[in-house]
Coordinates of C-alpha atoms in Angstrom, one line a residue:
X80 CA 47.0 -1.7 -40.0
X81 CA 44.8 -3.3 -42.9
X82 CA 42.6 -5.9 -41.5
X83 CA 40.7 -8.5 -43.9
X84 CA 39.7 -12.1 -43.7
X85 CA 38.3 -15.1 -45.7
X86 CA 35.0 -15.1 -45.6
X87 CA 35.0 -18.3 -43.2
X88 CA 37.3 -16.2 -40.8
X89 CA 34.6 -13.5 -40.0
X90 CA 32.6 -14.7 -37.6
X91 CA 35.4 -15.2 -35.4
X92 CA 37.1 -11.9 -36.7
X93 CA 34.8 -10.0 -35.4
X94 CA 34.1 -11.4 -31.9
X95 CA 37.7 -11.0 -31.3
X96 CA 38.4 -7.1 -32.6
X97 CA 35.1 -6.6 -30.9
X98 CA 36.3 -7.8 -28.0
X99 CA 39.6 -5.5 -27.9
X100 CA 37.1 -2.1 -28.9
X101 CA 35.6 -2.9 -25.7
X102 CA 39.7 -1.9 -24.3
X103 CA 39.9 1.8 -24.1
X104 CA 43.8 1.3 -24.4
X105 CA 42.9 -0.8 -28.0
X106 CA 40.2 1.4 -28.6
X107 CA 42.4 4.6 -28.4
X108 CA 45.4 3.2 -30.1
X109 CA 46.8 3.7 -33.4
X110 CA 44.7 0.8 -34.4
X111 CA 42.0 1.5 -32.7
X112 CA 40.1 3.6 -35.9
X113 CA 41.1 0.5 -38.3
X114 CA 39.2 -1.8 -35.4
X115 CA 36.5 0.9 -35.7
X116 CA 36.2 0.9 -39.3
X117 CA 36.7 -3.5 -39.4
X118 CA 33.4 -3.5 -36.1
X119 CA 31.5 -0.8 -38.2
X120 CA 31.6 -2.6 -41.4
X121 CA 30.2 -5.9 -39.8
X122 CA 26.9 -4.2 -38.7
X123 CA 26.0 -4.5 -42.4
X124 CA 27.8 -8.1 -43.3
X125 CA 25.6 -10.3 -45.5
X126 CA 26.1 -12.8 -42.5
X127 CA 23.6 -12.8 -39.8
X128 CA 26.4 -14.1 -37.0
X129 CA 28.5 -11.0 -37.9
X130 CA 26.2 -8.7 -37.4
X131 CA 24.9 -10.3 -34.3
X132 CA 28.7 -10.3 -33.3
X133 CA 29.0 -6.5 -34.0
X134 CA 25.8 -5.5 -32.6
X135 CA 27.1 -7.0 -29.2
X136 CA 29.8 -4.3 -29.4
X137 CA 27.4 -1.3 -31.2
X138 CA 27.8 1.0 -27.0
X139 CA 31.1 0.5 -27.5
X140 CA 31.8 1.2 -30.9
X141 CA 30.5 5.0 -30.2
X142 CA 31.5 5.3 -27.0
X143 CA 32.2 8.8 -27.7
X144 CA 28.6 9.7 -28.8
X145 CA 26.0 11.0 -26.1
X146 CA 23.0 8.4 -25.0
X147 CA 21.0 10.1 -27.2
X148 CA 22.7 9.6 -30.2
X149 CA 23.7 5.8 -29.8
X150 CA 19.9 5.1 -28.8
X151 CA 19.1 6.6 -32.6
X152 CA 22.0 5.1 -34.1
X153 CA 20.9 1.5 -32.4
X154 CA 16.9 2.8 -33.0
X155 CA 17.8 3.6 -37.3
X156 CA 19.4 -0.4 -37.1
X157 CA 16.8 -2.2 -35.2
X158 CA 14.3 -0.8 -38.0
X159 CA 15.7 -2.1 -41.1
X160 CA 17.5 -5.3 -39.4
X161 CA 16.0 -8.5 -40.7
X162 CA 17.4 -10.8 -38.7
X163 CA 15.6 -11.9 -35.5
X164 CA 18.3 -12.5 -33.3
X165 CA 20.4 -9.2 -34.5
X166 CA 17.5 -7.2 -33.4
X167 CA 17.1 -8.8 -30.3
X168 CA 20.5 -7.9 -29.3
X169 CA 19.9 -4.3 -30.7
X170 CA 17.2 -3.8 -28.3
X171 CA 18.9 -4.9 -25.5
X172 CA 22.0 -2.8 -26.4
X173 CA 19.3 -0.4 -26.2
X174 CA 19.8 -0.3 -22.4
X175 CA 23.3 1.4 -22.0
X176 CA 21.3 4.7 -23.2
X177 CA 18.6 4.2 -21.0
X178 CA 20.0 6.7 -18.1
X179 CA 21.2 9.7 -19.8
X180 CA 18.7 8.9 -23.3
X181 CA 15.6 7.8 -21.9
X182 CA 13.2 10.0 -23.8
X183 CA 15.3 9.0 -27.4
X184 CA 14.5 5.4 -26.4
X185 CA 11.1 5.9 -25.3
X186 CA 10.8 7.7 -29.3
X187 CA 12.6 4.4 -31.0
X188 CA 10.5 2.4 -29.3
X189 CA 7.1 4.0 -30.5
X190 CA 8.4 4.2 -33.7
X191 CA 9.3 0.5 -33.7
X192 CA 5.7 -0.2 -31.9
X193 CA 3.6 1.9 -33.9
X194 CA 5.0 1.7 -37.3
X195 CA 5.8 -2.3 -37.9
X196 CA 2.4 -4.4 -37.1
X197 CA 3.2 -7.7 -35.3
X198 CA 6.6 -6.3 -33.9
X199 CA 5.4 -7.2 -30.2
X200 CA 3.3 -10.2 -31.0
X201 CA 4.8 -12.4 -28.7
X202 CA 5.7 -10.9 -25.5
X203 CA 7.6 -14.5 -24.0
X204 CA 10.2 -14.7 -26.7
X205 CA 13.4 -12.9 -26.8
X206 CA 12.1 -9.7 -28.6
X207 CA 9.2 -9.3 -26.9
X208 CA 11.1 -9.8 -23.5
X209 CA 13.9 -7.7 -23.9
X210 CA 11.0 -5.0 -25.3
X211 CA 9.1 -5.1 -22.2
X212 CA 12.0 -4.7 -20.2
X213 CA 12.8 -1.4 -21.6
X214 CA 9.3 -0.3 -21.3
X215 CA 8.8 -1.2 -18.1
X216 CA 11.7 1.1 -16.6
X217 CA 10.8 3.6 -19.4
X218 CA 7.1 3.5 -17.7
X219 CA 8.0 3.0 -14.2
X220 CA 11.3 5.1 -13.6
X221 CA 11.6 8.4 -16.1
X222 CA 8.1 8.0 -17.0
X223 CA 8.7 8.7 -20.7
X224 CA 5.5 9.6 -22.5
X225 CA 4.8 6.4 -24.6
X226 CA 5.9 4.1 -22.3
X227 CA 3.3 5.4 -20.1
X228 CA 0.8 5.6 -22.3
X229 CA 1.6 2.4 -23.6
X230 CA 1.4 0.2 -20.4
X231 CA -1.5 2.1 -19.4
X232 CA -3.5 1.1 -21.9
X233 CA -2.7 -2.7 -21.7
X234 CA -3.2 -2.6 -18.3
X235 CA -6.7 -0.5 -18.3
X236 CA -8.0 -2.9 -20.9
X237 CA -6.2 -5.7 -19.1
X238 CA -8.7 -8.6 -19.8
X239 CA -8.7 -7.4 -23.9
X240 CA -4.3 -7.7 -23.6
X241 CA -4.0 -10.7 -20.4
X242 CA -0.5 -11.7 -22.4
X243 CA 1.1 -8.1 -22.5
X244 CA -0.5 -7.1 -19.4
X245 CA 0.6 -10.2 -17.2
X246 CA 4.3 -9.7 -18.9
X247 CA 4.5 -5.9 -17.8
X248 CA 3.3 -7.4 -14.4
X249 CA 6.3 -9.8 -14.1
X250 CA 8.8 -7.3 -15.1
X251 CA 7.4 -4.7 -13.1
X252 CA 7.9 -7.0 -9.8
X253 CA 11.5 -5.1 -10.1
X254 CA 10.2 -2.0 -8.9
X255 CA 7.5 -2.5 -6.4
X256 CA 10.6 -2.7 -3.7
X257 CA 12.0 0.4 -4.4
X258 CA 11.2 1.6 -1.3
X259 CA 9.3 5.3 -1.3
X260 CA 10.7 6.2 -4.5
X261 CA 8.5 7.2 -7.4
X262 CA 8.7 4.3 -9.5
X263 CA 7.4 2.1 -6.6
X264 CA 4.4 4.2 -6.5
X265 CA 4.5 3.6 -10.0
X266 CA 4.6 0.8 -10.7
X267 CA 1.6 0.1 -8.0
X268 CA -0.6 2.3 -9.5
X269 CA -0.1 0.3 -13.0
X270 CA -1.0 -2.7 -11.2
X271 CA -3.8 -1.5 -9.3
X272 CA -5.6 -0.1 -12.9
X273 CA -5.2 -3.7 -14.3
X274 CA -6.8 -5.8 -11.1
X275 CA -9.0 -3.0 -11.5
X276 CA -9.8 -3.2 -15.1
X277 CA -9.9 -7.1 -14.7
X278 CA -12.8 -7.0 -12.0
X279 CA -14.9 -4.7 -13.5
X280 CA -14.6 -7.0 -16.6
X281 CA -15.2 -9.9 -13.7
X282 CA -18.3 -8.2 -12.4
X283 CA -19.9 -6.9 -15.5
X284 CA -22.7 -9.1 -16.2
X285 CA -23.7 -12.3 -13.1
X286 CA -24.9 -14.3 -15.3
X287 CA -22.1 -15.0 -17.2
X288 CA -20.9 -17.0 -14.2
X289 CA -24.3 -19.2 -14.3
X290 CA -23.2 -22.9 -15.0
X291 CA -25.6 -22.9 -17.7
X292 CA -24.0 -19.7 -19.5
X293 CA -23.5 -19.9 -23.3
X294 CA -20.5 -17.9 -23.8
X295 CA -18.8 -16.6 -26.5
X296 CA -15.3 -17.2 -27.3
X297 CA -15.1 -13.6 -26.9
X298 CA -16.6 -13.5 -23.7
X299 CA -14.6 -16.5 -22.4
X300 CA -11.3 -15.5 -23.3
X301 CA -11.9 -11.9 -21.9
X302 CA -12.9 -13.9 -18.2
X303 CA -9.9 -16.0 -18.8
X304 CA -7.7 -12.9 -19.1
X305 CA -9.3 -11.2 -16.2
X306 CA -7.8 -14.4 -13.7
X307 CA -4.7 -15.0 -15.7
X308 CA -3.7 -10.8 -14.5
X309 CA -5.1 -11.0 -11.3
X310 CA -3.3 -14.3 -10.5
X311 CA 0.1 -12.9 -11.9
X312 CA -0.5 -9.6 -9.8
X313 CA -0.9 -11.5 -6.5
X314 CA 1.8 -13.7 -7.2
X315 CA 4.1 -11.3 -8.5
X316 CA 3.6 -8.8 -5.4
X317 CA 4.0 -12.0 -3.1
X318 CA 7.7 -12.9 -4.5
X319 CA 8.4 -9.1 -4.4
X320 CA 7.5 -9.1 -0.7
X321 CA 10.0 -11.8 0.7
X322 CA 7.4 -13.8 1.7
X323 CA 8.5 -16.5 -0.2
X324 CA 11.9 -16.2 0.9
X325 CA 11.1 -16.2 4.3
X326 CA 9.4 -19.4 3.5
X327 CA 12.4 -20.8 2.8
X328 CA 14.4 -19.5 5.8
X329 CA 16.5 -18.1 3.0
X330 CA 17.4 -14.0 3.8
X331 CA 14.8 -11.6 3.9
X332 CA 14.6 -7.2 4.5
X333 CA 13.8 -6.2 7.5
X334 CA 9.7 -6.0 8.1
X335 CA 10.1 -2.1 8.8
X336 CA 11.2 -1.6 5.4
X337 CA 8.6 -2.9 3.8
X338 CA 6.5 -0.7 5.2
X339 CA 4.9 1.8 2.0
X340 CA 5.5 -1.6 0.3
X341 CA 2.5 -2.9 2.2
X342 CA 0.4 0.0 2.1
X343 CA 0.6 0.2 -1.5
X344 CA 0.0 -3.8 -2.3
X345 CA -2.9 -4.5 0.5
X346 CA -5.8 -2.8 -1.7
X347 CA -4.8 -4.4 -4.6
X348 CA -3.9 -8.1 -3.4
X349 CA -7.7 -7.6 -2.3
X350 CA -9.0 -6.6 -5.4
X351 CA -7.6 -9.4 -7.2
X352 CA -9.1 -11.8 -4.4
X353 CA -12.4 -10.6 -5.3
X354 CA -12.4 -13.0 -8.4
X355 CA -12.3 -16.1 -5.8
X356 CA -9.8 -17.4 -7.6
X357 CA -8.3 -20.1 -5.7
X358 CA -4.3 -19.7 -6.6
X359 CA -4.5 -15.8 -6.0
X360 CA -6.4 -15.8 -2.9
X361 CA -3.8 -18.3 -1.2
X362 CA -0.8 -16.0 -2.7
X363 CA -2.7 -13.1 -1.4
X364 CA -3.1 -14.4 1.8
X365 CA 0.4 -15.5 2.7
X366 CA 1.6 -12.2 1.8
X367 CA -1.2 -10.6 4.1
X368 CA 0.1 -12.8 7.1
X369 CA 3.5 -12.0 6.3
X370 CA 3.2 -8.4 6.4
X371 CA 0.9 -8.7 9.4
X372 CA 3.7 -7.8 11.9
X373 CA 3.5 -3.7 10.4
X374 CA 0.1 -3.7 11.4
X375 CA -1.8 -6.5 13.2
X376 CA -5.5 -5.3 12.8
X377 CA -4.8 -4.1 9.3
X378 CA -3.9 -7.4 8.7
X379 CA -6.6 -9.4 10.1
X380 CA -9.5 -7.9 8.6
X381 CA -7.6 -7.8 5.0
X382 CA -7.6 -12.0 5.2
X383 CA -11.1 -11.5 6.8
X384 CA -11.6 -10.0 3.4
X385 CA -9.9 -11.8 1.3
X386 CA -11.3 -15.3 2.1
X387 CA -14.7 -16.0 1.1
X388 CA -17.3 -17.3 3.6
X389 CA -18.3 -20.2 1.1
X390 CA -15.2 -20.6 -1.7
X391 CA -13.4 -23.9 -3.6
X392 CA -10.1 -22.3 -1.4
X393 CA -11.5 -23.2 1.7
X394 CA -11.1 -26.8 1.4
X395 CA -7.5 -26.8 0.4
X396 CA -5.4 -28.6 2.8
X397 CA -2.4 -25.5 2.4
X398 CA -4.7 -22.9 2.7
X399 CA -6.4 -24.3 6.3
X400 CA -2.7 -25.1 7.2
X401 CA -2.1 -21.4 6.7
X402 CA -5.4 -20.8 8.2
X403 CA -5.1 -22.6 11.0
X404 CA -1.5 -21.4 11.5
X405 CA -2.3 -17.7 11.5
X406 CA -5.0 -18.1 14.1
X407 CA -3.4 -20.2 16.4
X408 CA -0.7 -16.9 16.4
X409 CA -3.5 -14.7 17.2
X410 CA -4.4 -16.8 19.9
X411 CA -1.3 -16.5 21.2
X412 CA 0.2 -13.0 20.7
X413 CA -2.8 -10.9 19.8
X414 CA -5.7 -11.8 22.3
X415 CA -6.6 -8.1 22.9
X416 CA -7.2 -7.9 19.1
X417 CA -9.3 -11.1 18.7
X418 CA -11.2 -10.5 22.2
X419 CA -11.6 -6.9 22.8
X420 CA -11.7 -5.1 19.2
X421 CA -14.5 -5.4 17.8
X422 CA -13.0 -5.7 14.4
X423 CA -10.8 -8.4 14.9
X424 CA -13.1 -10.1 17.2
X425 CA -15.8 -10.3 13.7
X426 CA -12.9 -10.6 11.2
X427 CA -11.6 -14.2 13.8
X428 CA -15.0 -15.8 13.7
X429 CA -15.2 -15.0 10.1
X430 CA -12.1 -16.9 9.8
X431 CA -12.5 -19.5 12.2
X432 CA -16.4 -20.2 11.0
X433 CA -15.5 -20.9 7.4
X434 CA -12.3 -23.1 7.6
X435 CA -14.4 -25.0 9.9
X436 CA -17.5 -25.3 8.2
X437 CA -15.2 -26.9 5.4
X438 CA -13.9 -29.4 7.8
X439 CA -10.4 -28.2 8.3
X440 CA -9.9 -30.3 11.4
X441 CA -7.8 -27.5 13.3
X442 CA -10.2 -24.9 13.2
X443 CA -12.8 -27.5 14.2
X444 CA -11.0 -27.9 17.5
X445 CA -9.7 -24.6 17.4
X446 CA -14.0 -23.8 17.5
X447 CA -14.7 -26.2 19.9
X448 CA -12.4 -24.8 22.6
X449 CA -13.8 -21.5 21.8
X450 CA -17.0 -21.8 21.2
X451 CA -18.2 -19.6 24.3
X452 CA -16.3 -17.0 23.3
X453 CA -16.9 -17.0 19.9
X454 CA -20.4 -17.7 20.2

């Protein structure tokens, strides 16, 4: 079988003979090594488009070589390929080595990291997403050494790297459900270094936060960062928990399953709130009031904690709703906790006192027809 074209025909060529390597019966035929040979060629066409084509078809153009060995064959093309596009698709074709050739990954990746400046300069476009991706498992699930050490360091100097930090943060949503495994636990502790990171940065010097503050662009953008990751954390952890989908009345795990879940994102929704952020206190809260039901008391004092007495939040129309919602449930199925603990009994004034003394009309009347008790 002797397969040419014109050079118009390539493009086209190629998508189809890709498409019958991808056939074990086509790819183990008497044709199949002329197919081979016609797939293999294309990875180094003058044309862009043909290489993207072949690229699309590199897994199963050596399907008969081990993980490790495609993920160097894919690694040695991604680093001389000049076209964009082509390389986006060899990283992504990266994946199908991922379970059996994780640490050969994790080594193309630091080569193609560490040894071409600018290669993850944008973290949103198609490179840069498909790059996270794959160091996000890398980091999260087989814990490969550079991935690790990678997303470590972007999140423990997560105000310095808000754009790569806050991406890592989206992709890691993936695994904060995975529930009790290691890469939960993971992925947590990731997140909890970079609200971390970003407070400390928060809380470094008061007066930076002085209306009159003359701050540097430096300075600014480093504050800027520290909200941007704290706000992608709490929202992130709140779509992860199904609280959003409950919202909806759209399908949601059972509460009881989400049970390490909750124990692992409570301390660090409330380390993000501490920037009084508006948008990630409200996130923070509606997943607190969610996950109430696994542990009532818990629950309570983290909103207690997580709301401000005096804070721009507080005189948001959503967040008294939620407020004022919450309460009125207390009221109603938790009286012990709200009238005989002495915790909850603080953490409900706390609550009731400042959406009032922001006007929120329900937990005006909601004082006012408890105002012995409360006294």
């Amino acid at each position: 079988m002797n397969i040419s074209w014109s050079p118009g025909m390539r493009d086209s060529g190629i998508v189809g003979l890709g498409a019958l390597l991808q056939r074990p019966e086509w790819r183990n035929s008497s044709a199949g090594p002329d197919i081979t040979a016609a797939v293999t060629a294309a990875l180094d066409d003058d044309s862009p488009l043909v290489r993207l084509h072949a690229a699309r078809r590199i897994s199963a153009l050596y399907a008969g070589s081990s993980a490790a060995e495609l993920a160097a064959t894919i690694g040695r093309r991604a680093l001389t390929e000049t076209d964009r596009a082509v390389r986006v698709e060899l990283i992504d074709q990266l994946g199908a080595a991922l379970h059996d050739g994780a640490s050969a990954v994790d080594s193309i990746l630091e080569l193609l990291l560490e040894t071409e400046t600018g290669f993850l300069k944008d973290v949103s476009d198609d490179l840069g997403t498909a790059t996270m991706a794959l160091l996000t498992y890398l980091a999260c699930v087989p814990q490969t050494p550079f991935a690790v050490r990678a997303i470590h360091r972007w999140c423990e100097q997560a105000p310095h790297h808000p754009t790569t930090a806050a991406a890592f943060v989206r992709h890691g949503r993936d695994y904060l459900k995975s529930h009790g495994k290691t890469e939960q636990k993971m992925a947590f502790r990731l997140l909890n270094l970079a609200a971390q990171s970003c407070l400390a940065r928060w809380t470094a010097d008061p007066a930076e936060h002085l209306s009159d503050a003359d701050l540097t662009p430096e300075q600014l953008a480093q504050l800027r960062g520290a909200v941007e990751v704290t706000h992608e954390i709490s929202q992130q952890i709140y779509f992860a928990s199904d609280a959003f989908e409950h919202s909806q009345g759209h399908e949601s795990v059972p509460l009881t399953m989400l049970k390490d879940f909750a124990a692992l994102a409570f301390p660090v929704l409330l380390t993000c709130t501490k920037l009084r952020e508006a948008q990630t206190i409200h996130h923070a809260v509606e997943t607190l009031v969610y996950l109430a039901g696994l542990d009532e008391s818990r629950a309570l004092r983290a909103v207690a904690d997580a709301i401000p007495a005096k804070s721009s939040y507080n005189y948001d129309p959503q967040a008294g709703r939620l407020a004022a919602d919450y309460l009125t449930r207390l009221l109603t199925e938790q009286r012990a906790l709200i009238l005989e603990d002495s915790h909850g009994v603080d953490a409900f004034r706390h609550l009731l006192q400042t959406f009032a003394a922001a006007g929120d009309q329900q937990a005006l009347a909601m004082a006012y027809t408890f105002a012995d008790i409360f006294r």
